[in-house]
């Protein structure tokens, strides 16, 4: 009975009180939609996503649904199927109150590739990050078990090389096909791969090794089925590592933004200043303030 | 009333008579599933797909659904939503009778990540490539204008640093949103990035520079809208470079297989033996002969 999981009228009515103002973006391929509106006079973003189809529901789906024929041609026919509601939920994420930054993040935008030299990092990117003072409170809440403690899949509590491993919001944890976990390191102050030197090798190797072991133990997925990587630019400036099921084409796993953890470790081993000295390419959205800074500096 | 569209008991019951034998493939990202089974003793493939979320249903979706809270942390909360069934249909395609060819077409090929050390390359990969004697005749036909000459977008005929630039077969050339061009170098004998050393820097820089200029000239796309990369493993062992429109998520642009040309150039500049000495990760499909070789060597 799905009503057992209801959390009272509060959660039941949150969407009926939502006053939509516009669709920020959508993906017909991924069946997602990002919507801006108001919840009790506060700006909010509502994210709708249809979850993957799962094998364990098929028997009930085939026997318990109603079916309407759309088209028949030779050996091909198509139908519309209405599944029982409990087999066909949508995932909803609400961000409230949502800041201007959230709205920009979810607004569909064109991207531009920036080639950031080491000097560009010091003179453009780092000052920009510092000026923005992005809040990391939600990350610290996780590390300090003030939030999402029950979602933690694995923890190594060591303050230097330790980390917390937990499912990414994008993953509903019902099937491993789109497995998506995040390892958040306990060490504070490492903003991104730009902050990494050879001194962080024990931390990186520990996350790589123990993260893979924890996933093997809990989900029975061996290392050969995993894509393990960092983003540059990351979406928040506290070091974290992405673990995906290999075949799952997660957003942001493209070569222009992702850096395999195995490559990062090797690059630091052979050149301790690799990420302090190399030019790094990454995409920025049209309305990203950092792109404006690169434009103003005549770099794009 | 959805029952108005029903085509009688025939269509309503087609799925309840379906005897499923196995899931051929699925996409967690695209919310699709391909299932093999029998319909009245005939082989059949049933394809399930969740359609995109449409804006015109949102008002009814928000007011008419039930909602269950999953998680709350700071400004973020997630819910499971049960929409009214008529707003949340699935698309079903039935192929019946399905031939062996249909089954193969829809069968997922699982991939495994291989971590190839420099030694693995010499002892496993290179002997395998040589034993296969893949024909490169079609590549030579292009370089010698014996085929596809009319498709060439740009050529630098220099035998050492020159190349031919032409549209990839996957691109229909009707819009630049999914622009996909390939630069094939004139120099023979460079199988892949494993074959690159600092001596190839003039060639790589020339392809990068002139390729971008040719695309700017012909398609008016600046370098900041391009993803320029090589594959490892490549699909054929004659050096070639991929040029995509940045926002287009082409197959094979994931970090596990793609290497940005800009990074390759920098890596060779700071370490002439980078690609001769580093471990390189790449995915191989389950039925790839090279994967068998890595398995036999106990490397996976």
XYZ file of C-alpha atoms in Angstrom:
600
model
C 0.000 0.000 0.000
C 1.750 3.153 -1.136
C -0.188 5.324 1.321
C 1.863 3.749 4.101
C 4.824 5.773 2.946
C 2.989 9.077 2.856
C 4.257 11.705 5.234
C 0.956 13.420 5.929
C -0.801 16.197 4.092
C 2.312 18.382 4.018
C 4.138 16.328 1.467
C 0.967 15.281 -0.304
C 0.004 18.849 -1.085
C 3.368 20.450 -1.759
C 2.947 20.176 -5.515
C -0.683 21.301 -5.606
C 0.506 24.534 -3.965
C 3.253 24.979 -6.531
C 2.628 27.956 -8.830
C 4.549 27.221 -11.981
C 6.085 30.122 -13.885
C 8.191 28.454 -16.599
C 9.911 25.323 -17.849
C 13.642 25.978 -17.407
C 14.710 22.990 -19.474
C 13.706 19.462 -20.387
C 15.159 16.380 -21.988
C 12.974 14.351 -24.298
C 15.677 11.701 -24.378
C 16.009 11.361 -20.625
C 12.387 12.124 -19.710
C 13.201 14.921 -17.319
C 11.844 18.433 -16.829
C 13.078 21.357 -14.717
C 10.364 23.837 -13.704
C 10.589 27.221 -11.990
C 7.762 28.519 -9.820
C 6.717 29.632 -6.356
C 5.976 27.600 -3.233
C 4.293 29.802 -0.638
C 5.916 32.945 -2.065
C 9.386 31.412 -2.223
C 11.224 30.684 -5.460
C 11.379 26.960 -6.068
C 12.617 24.564 -8.711
C 10.700 21.324 -9.250
C 12.533 18.565 -11.108
C 10.453 15.766 -12.598
C 12.052 12.564 -13.774
C 10.627 9.288 -14.978
C 12.688 6.486 -13.416
C 14.062 3.549 -15.414
C 11.883 0.512 -16.143
C 12.746 -2.325 -13.778
C 12.672 -6.023 -14.584
C 11.074 -7.087 -11.297
C 7.878 -5.180 -12.101
C 7.354 -6.618 -15.590
C 5.102 -9.544 -14.676
C 2.682 -7.279 -12.829
C 3.033 -4.630 -15.518
C 2.061 -7.074 -18.275
C -0.898 -8.535 -16.369
C -2.194 -5.437 -14.585
C -2.109 -2.705 -17.218
C -4.582 -1.541 -19.803
C -3.476 -1.336 -23.390
C -4.629 0.692 -26.394
C -3.546 -0.097 -29.957
C -1.968 2.818 -31.823
C -0.677 1.361 -35.060
C -0.161 -1.964 -36.804
C 2.083 -2.542 -39.834
C 3.235 -6.018 -40.827
C 5.205 -7.500 -37.941
C 5.270 -4.196 -36.015
C 2.557 -2.818 -33.761
C 2.548 -0.055 -31.183
C 0.364 0.488 -28.133
C -0.173 2.910 -25.275
C -0.014 1.191 -21.917
C -1.497 2.508 -18.667
C 0.345 0.798 -15.827
C -1.004 0.522 -12.282
C 0.025 3.832 -10.599
C 2.307 2.233 -7.991
C 4.392 0.680 -10.795
C 4.814 3.943 -12.626
C 5.924 6.621 -10.204
C 7.818 9.745 -11.123
C 10.694 11.097 -9.144
C 10.266 14.675 -7.930
C 13.023 16.826 -6.485
C 12.105 20.161 -4.941
C 14.683 22.881 -4.352
C 13.150 25.541 -2.094
C 14.051 28.290 -1.564
C 15.904 28.309 -4.876
C 18.491 31.010 -5.470
C 19.264 32.830 -8.693
C 22.188 30.418 -9.014
C 19.868 27.395 -8.930
C 17.673 28.907 -11.621
C 20.697 29.487 -13.810
C 21.966 25.981 -13.158
C 18.746 24.391 -14.404
C 18.039 26.829 -17.222
C 18.874 25.292 -20.581
C 21.863 27.074 -21.971
C 24.351 26.851 -24.684
C 27.802 25.733 -23.641
C 31.200 27.045 -24.643
C 34.533 25.321 -24.225
C 37.040 27.291 -22.174
C 40.749 26.488 -22.227
C 41.970 27.554 -18.813
C 45.736 27.925 -18.432
C 47.347 27.750 -15.000
C 47.560 31.512 -15.065
C 43.883 31.870 -16.034
C 43.061 29.764 -12.985
C 44.901 32.122 -10.606
C 43.790 35.342 -12.228
C 40.222 34.523 -13.324
C 38.755 31.289 -11.947
C 39.999 31.270 -8.354
C 39.051 34.917 -7.644
C 35.623 34.201 -9.160
C 35.048 31.103 -6.985
C 36.118 33.022 -3.884
C 33.865 35.966 -4.702
C 30.839 33.694 -5.066
C 31.151 32.120 -1.603
C 29.056 29.110 -2.638
C 27.585 27.554 0.503
C 28.946 24.105 1.358
C 26.694 23.718 4.393
C 24.810 20.816 2.850
C 28.105 18.991 2.267
C 29.210 19.552 5.864
C 25.786 18.327 7.036
C 26.475 15.044 5.293
C 30.034 14.715 6.601
C 28.837 15.481 10.148
C 25.785 13.143 9.896
C 23.397 16.031 10.376
C 21.608 15.048 7.160
C 21.298 12.006 4.908
C 23.098 9.843 7.494
C 20.788 6.918 6.680
C 21.754 7.137 3.002
C 25.461 6.551 3.618
C 26.635 3.400 1.850
C 30.174 3.398 3.250
C 32.405 5.626 5.331
C 36.092 5.784 6.046
C 36.153 8.288 8.953
C 39.865 9.146 8.682
C 40.143 12.971 8.606
C 42.992 12.951 6.042
C 42.229 10.125 3.618
C 38.650 9.275 4.629
C 35.387 9.895 2.779
C 31.658 9.294 2.807
C 30.092 7.314 -0.055
C 26.411 7.846 -0.771
C 23.951 7.671 -3.682
C 23.689 10.707 -5.917
C 20.261 12.363 -5.936
C 19.876 11.340 -9.565
C 19.886 7.637 -8.663
C 16.756 5.999 -7.206
C 18.779 2.914 -6.105
C 16.250 0.486 -7.555
C 18.575 -0.958 -10.204
C 22.322 -0.936 -10.685
C 22.086 -0.096 -14.411
C 22.273 3.596 -13.618
C 24.252 3.264 -10.400
C 25.512 6.685 -9.372
C 27.353 7.223 -6.099
C 29.381 10.155 -4.846
C 32.407 9.947 -2.558
C 32.801 13.167 -0.564
C 36.202 13.474 1.111
C 36.428 14.420 4.784
C 39.389 16.722 4.139
C 38.189 20.295 3.701
C 39.753 22.948 1.501
C 40.441 20.975 -1.708
C 38.248 22.838 -4.162
C 38.784 20.731 -7.287
C 41.435 18.834 -9.253
C 43.246 22.203 -9.586
C 44.001 21.884 -5.856
C 45.554 18.417 -6.135
C 49.269 17.668 -5.826
C 51.259 14.511 -5.092
C 50.548 14.995 -1.360
C 46.930 14.008 -2.059
C 47.856 10.655 -3.628
C 47.117 8.678 -0.414
C 43.658 10.289 -0.278
C 42.904 9.655 -3.955
C 44.151 6.057 -3.871
C 42.114 5.407 -0.743
C 38.901 6.732 -2.324
C 39.577 4.734 -5.507
C 40.343 1.473 -3.674
C 37.822 1.553 -0.834
C 35.084 3.069 -2.994
C 35.401 0.189 -5.474
C 35.479 -2.361 -2.639
C 32.364 -0.901 -1.004
C 30.485 -1.006 -4.320
C 31.587 -4.601 -4.933
C 30.414 -5.587 -1.474
C 27.061 -3.803 -1.549
C 26.085 -3.959 -5.253
C 28.265 -6.836 -6.519
C 29.660 -4.649 -9.283
C 33.370 -5.226 -9.958
C 35.772 -2.406 -10.814
C 35.575 -3.379 -14.499
C 31.920 -2.211 -14.512
C 32.646 1.228 -13.040
C 33.451 4.680 -14.406
C 35.197 6.602 -11.599
C 35.873 10.278 -12.256
C 35.945 13.898 -11.113
C 34.384 16.929 -12.761
C 36.217 20.069 -13.729
C 34.599 22.523 -13.152
C 32.800 20.682 -10.346
C 29.297 21.810 -9.374
C 30.503 22.495 -5.787
C 33.995 23.268 -4.614
C 34.614 20.516 -2.064
C 36.480 17.525 -3.529
C 34.192 14.668 -4.548
C 34.404 11.674 -6.861
C 31.688 10.207 -9.120
C 31.126 6.434 -9.386
C 28.846 5.282 -12.267
C 27.895 1.976 -13.753
C 30.117 1.879 -16.855
C 27.364 1.554 -19.475
C 25.277 4.380 -17.999
C 25.764 7.593 -19.944
C 25.442 9.952 -17.027
C 25.251 13.658 -17.702
C 28.727 15.097 -17.308
C 30.662 11.927 -18.106
C 31.843 13.422 -21.415
C 35.555 13.871 -22.014
C 35.212 17.668 -21.930
C 34.247 17.703 -18.242
C 35.220 14.357 -16.688
C 38.649 13.195 -15.517
C 39.132 9.498 -14.719
C 40.400 9.097 -11.173
C 42.899 6.504 -12.435
C 44.345 9.063 -14.855
C 44.445 11.771 -12.177
C 46.432 9.468 -9.873
C 48.881 8.541 -12.647
C 49.316 12.152 -13.768
C 50.154 13.244 -10.206
C 52.547 10.313 -9.802
C 54.587 11.275 -12.838
C 54.190 15.038 -12.398
C 53.260 16.319 -8.903
C 52.275 19.682 -10.401
C 50.258 18.277 -13.305
C 47.001 19.966 -12.257
C 48.729 23.153 -11.089
C 50.516 23.639 -14.411
C 48.445 22.161 -17.257
C 45.805 23.906 -19.304
C 42.406 22.345 -18.565
C 39.437 22.515 -20.958
C 35.868 22.543 -19.723
C 32.420 23.651 -20.927
C 30.667 26.638 -19.373
C 27.051 27.596 -19.904
C 26.205 30.843 -21.634
C 25.007 32.561 -18.481
C 27.700 31.268 -16.148
C 29.365 34.187 -14.404
C 32.733 32.505 -14.904
C 32.251 32.586 -18.678
C 31.624 36.326 -18.431
C 34.951 36.670 -16.597
C 36.763 34.718 -19.331
C 35.029 36.879 -21.942
C 36.008 40.079 -20.162
C 39.607 38.874 -20.060
C 39.467 38.348 -23.839
C 40.052 34.608 -23.464
C 37.085 33.454 -25.531
C -12.025 8.304 -21.216
C -9.089 6.125 -22.246
C -11.299 3.086 -22.908
C -12.636 4.838 -26.010
C -9.321 4.170 -27.694
C -9.260 0.477 -26.877
C -9.362 -1.856 -29.829
C -11.209 -4.668 -28.137
C -9.949 -7.518 -26.037
C -7.300 -8.490 -28.589
C -5.054 -5.540 -27.961
C -5.903 -5.371 -24.293
C -4.683 -8.885 -23.694
C -1.694 -9.060 -25.994
C 0.761 -8.344 -23.188
C -0.880 -10.617 -20.646
C -0.346 -13.473 -23.122
C 3.309 -12.530 -23.577
C 5.645 -15.143 -22.084
C 8.827 -13.274 -21.325
C 12.103 -15.132 -21.620
C 14.712 -12.424 -21.119
C 15.579 -8.736 -21.093
C 17.694 -8.163 -24.209
C 18.768 -4.671 -23.220
C 17.621 -1.565 -21.422
C 18.619 2.029 -20.985
C 18.314 3.492 -17.530
C 19.019 6.915 -18.949
C 16.443 6.766 -21.708
C 13.930 4.697 -19.765
C 13.587 1.965 -22.361
C 13.617 -1.840 -22.194
C 13.806 -4.516 -24.918
C 12.342 -7.879 -23.957
C 12.400 -11.228 -25.749
C 9.593 -13.743 -25.293
C 6.826 -15.705 -26.963
C 3.412 -14.601 -28.175
C 1.269 -17.641 -28.994
C 4.376 -19.758 -29.746
C 6.002 -17.139 -31.940
C 9.212 -15.305 -31.048
C 8.458 -11.697 -30.179
C 10.276 -8.621 -28.987
C 8.416 -6.172 -26.744
C 9.878 -2.677 -26.467
C 8.806 -0.526 -23.537
C 9.502 3.187 -23.461
C 8.475 5.953 -21.115
C 7.566 8.993 -23.247
C 8.897 12.498 -22.515
C 7.174 14.692 -19.926
C 4.987 17.269 -21.669
C 4.291 20.781 -20.465
C 0.571 20.691 -21.216
C -0.049 17.972 -18.617
C 1.735 19.687 -15.722
C -1.235 21.487 -14.168
C -3.256 18.294 -13.931
C -0.171 16.369 -12.862
C 0.507 18.726 -9.957
C -3.092 18.791 -8.755
C -4.132 15.206 -9.413
C -1.208 13.102 -8.185
C -0.313 11.592 -4.838
C 3.068 12.302 -3.378
C 5.326 10.505 -0.863
C 8.339 12.147 0.760
C 11.612 10.278 0.322
C 14.297 12.527 1.730
C 14.806 16.059 3.034
C 18.160 17.868 3.490
C 18.350 21.635 3.836
C 16.747 23.208 0.757
C 16.503 19.868 -1.123
C 13.720 17.313 -0.833
C 12.764 14.351 -2.994
C 9.413 12.652 -3.454
C 7.787 9.807 -5.299
C 4.803 10.912 -7.317
C 1.948 8.700 -8.532
C 0.340 10.462 -11.492
C -3.160 9.716 -12.755
C -2.700 6.729 -15.115
C -3.874 8.567 -18.230
C -1.091 11.141 -17.751
C 1.600 8.537 -17.399
C 1.342 6.046 -20.207
C 4.158 3.930 -21.585
C 4.807 3.315 -25.223
C 4.885 -0.351 -26.237
C 6.161 -1.669 -29.535
C 5.670 -5.328 -30.388
C 7.695 -7.072 -33.087
C 6.090 -10.429 -33.875
C 7.225 -12.740 -35.301
C 10.769 -11.582 -34.497
C 13.699 -13.066 -36.398
C 17.155 -13.975 -35.104
C 18.333 -10.680 -36.610
C 15.846 -8.697 -34.504
C 17.019 -10.452 -31.366
C 20.674 -9.639 -32.089
C 19.837 -6.054 -32.929
C 18.175 -5.484 -29.569
C 20.576 -7.575 -27.486
C 22.723 -5.490 -25.198
C 26.448 -5.912 -25.478
C 27.843 -5.487 -22.007
C 31.052 -3.507 -21.685
C 33.977 -3.985 -19.344
C 36.636 -1.475 -18.436
C 40.169 -2.658 -19.164
C 43.192 -0.983 -17.590
C 45.947 -1.526 -20.112
C 49.494 -0.977 -18.828
C 52.301 -0.217 -21.272
C 53.358 -3.834 -20.927
C 49.841 -5.097 -21.579
C 49.887 -3.087 -24.787
C 53.064 -4.809 -26.040
C 52.173 -8.288 -24.865
C 48.396 -8.402 -25.434
C 46.912 -5.544 -27.464
C 49.537 -5.037 -30.174
C 49.855 -8.767 -31.017
C 46.050 -8.965 -31.143
C 45.757 -5.978 -33.504
C 48.478 -7.425 -35.753
C 46.887 -10.883 -35.798
C 43.549 -9.438 -36.884
C 44.996 -7.680 -39.933
C 42.030 -5.286 -40.038
C 41.786 -3.948 -43.569
C 42.480 -0.233 -43.931
C 41.773 -0.236 -47.666
C 38.699 1.970 -47.249
C 40.823 4.549 -45.399
C 43.479 4.514 -48.130
C 40.740 4.885 -50.742
C 39.662 8.114 -49.057
C 43.220 9.452 -48.748
C 43.876 8.620 -52.422
C 40.508 10.052 -53.605
C 39.407 6.669 -54.885
C 36.273 6.962 -52.744
C 34.222 9.649 -51.035
C 36.272 12.391 -52.740
C 33.160 14.523 -53.147
C 32.520 14.403 -49.384
C 35.860 15.982 -48.434
C 35.365 19.238 -46.528
C 39.032 20.200 -46.316
C 42.423 18.728 -47.145
C 45.987 19.538 -46.233
C 47.897 17.307 -48.686
C 51.241 17.386 -46.843
C 52.404 13.749 -46.451
C 53.818 14.320 -42.932
C 51.427 16.717 -41.211
C 48.499 16.722 -43.668
C 45.030 15.217 -43.336
C 41.629 14.863 -44.952
C 38.552 16.223 -43.124
C 35.160 14.743 -43.970
C 31.735 14.180 -42.370
C 31.281 11.066 -40.290
C 28.620 8.679 -41.628
C 26.546 9.263 -38.481
C 26.041 12.916 -39.436
C 23.382 13.758 -42.034
C 24.881 17.279 -42.474
C 21.426 18.851 -42.268
C 22.066 20.805 -39.042
C 25.180 21.698 -37.093
C 23.656 20.653 -33.730
C 25.057 17.183 -34.206
C 28.053 18.125 -36.350
C 30.448 15.189 -36.603
C 33.558 15.296 -38.779
C 36.611 13.050 -38.928
C 40.167 14.106 -39.746
C 42.174 11.217 -41.205
C 45.941 11.851 -41.261
C 47.931 11.201 -44.433
C 50.814 9.678 -42.468
C 50.471 5.895 -42.383
C 51.562 3.592 -39.589
C 50.302 5.476 -36.505
C 47.812 2.988 -35.123
C 46.430 4.978 -32.201
C 47.441 7.352 -29.391
C 49.705 4.510 -28.152
C 51.854 5.211 -31.215
C 52.272 8.928 -30.509
C 55.461 10.581 -29.273
C 56.730 14.170 -29.263
C 57.794 13.739 -32.914
C 54.110 13.782 -33.867
C 53.438 17.169 -32.242
C 53.648 19.091 -35.570
C 51.082 16.694 -37.072
C 48.712 16.909 -34.090
C 48.954 20.694 -33.840
C 48.325 21.016 -37.550
C 45.183 18.853 -37.414
C 43.930 20.770 -34.351
C 44.573 24.210 -35.865
C 43.563 23.671 -39.490
C 40.642 21.419 -38.595
C 39.166 24.135 -36.385
C 39.776 26.788 -39.059
C 38.089 24.698 -41.761
C 35.025 24.133 -39.550
C 34.845 27.846 -38.722
C 34.999 28.674 -42.409
C 32.479 26.128 -43.637
C 30.039 25.839 -40.706
C 30.715 29.100 -38.808
C 31.324 27.189 -35.599
C 34.161 28.618 -33.476
C 36.622 26.427 -31.555
C 34.697 27.107 -28.346
C 31.765 25.090 -29.758
C 33.856 22.020 -30.616
C 34.832 18.806 -28.848
C 37.998 17.534 -30.566
C 39.229 14.102 -29.485
C 40.657 10.689 -30.312
C 39.330 7.283 -29.315
C 41.284 4.634 -27.503
C 40.684 1.901 -28.561
C 39.879 3.397 -31.959
C 37.513 1.537 -34.258
C 40.252 1.345 -36.930
C 43.983 1.515 -36.480
C 44.942 4.466 -38.661
C 45.229 7.742 -36.734
C 42.081 9.884 -36.942
C 40.548 12.706 -34.911
C 36.866 13.337 -34.102
C 35.322 16.828 -34.280
C 31.848 17.216 -32.676
C 29.571 20.087 -31.887
C 30.215 20.559 -28.147
C 26.646 20.066 -26.907
C 26.064 16.917 -28.972
C 26.481 13.811 -26.839
C 27.948 11.596 -29.499
C 28.402 7.911 -28.779
C 31.988 7.413 -27.641
C 32.591 10.909 -26.273
C 32.607 9.575 -22.697
C 35.722 10.013 -20.582
C 36.389 6.248 -20.614
C 37.081 6.190 -24.348
C 37.795 9.739 -25.534
C 40.999 11.765 -25.228
C 40.866 15.515 -25.948
C 43.370 16.421 -28.657
C 44.372 19.462 -26.585
C 45.270 17.200 -23.647
C 47.129 14.753 -25.892
C 49.272 17.598 -27.264
C 50.044 18.932 -23.775
C 50.818 15.490 -22.373
C 53.314 14.838 -25.188
C 54.860 18.273 -24.703
C 55.604 17.668 -21.042
C 56.353 13.937 -21.407
C 57.328 12.668 -24.892
C 56.637 9.076 -23.767
C 53.315 9.784 -22.062
C 51.315 7.427 -24.301
C 54.069 4.813 -24.448
C 54.358 4.588 -20.665
C 50.985 5.358 -19.047
C 48.235 2.915 -18.224
C 45.192 3.639 -20.416
C 41.634 2.611 -19.494
C 39.020 1.796 -22.103
C 35.766 -0.172 -22.415
C 35.515 -3.384 -24.414
C 32.323 -5.186 -25.359
C 31.713 -8.669 -24.013
C 32.246 -10.327 -27.381
C 35.346 -8.361 -28.369
C 38.248 -10.706 -29.113
C 40.620 -8.331 -27.325
C 38.634 -8.741 -24.099
C 39.107 -12.501 -24.400
C 42.865 -11.931 -24.647
C 42.854 -9.762 -21.498
C 40.776 -12.427 -19.741
C 43.145 -15.215 -20.804
C 46.053 -13.165 -19.436
C 44.208 -12.919 -16.094
C 43.987 -9.126 -16.369
C 40.249 -8.835 -15.799
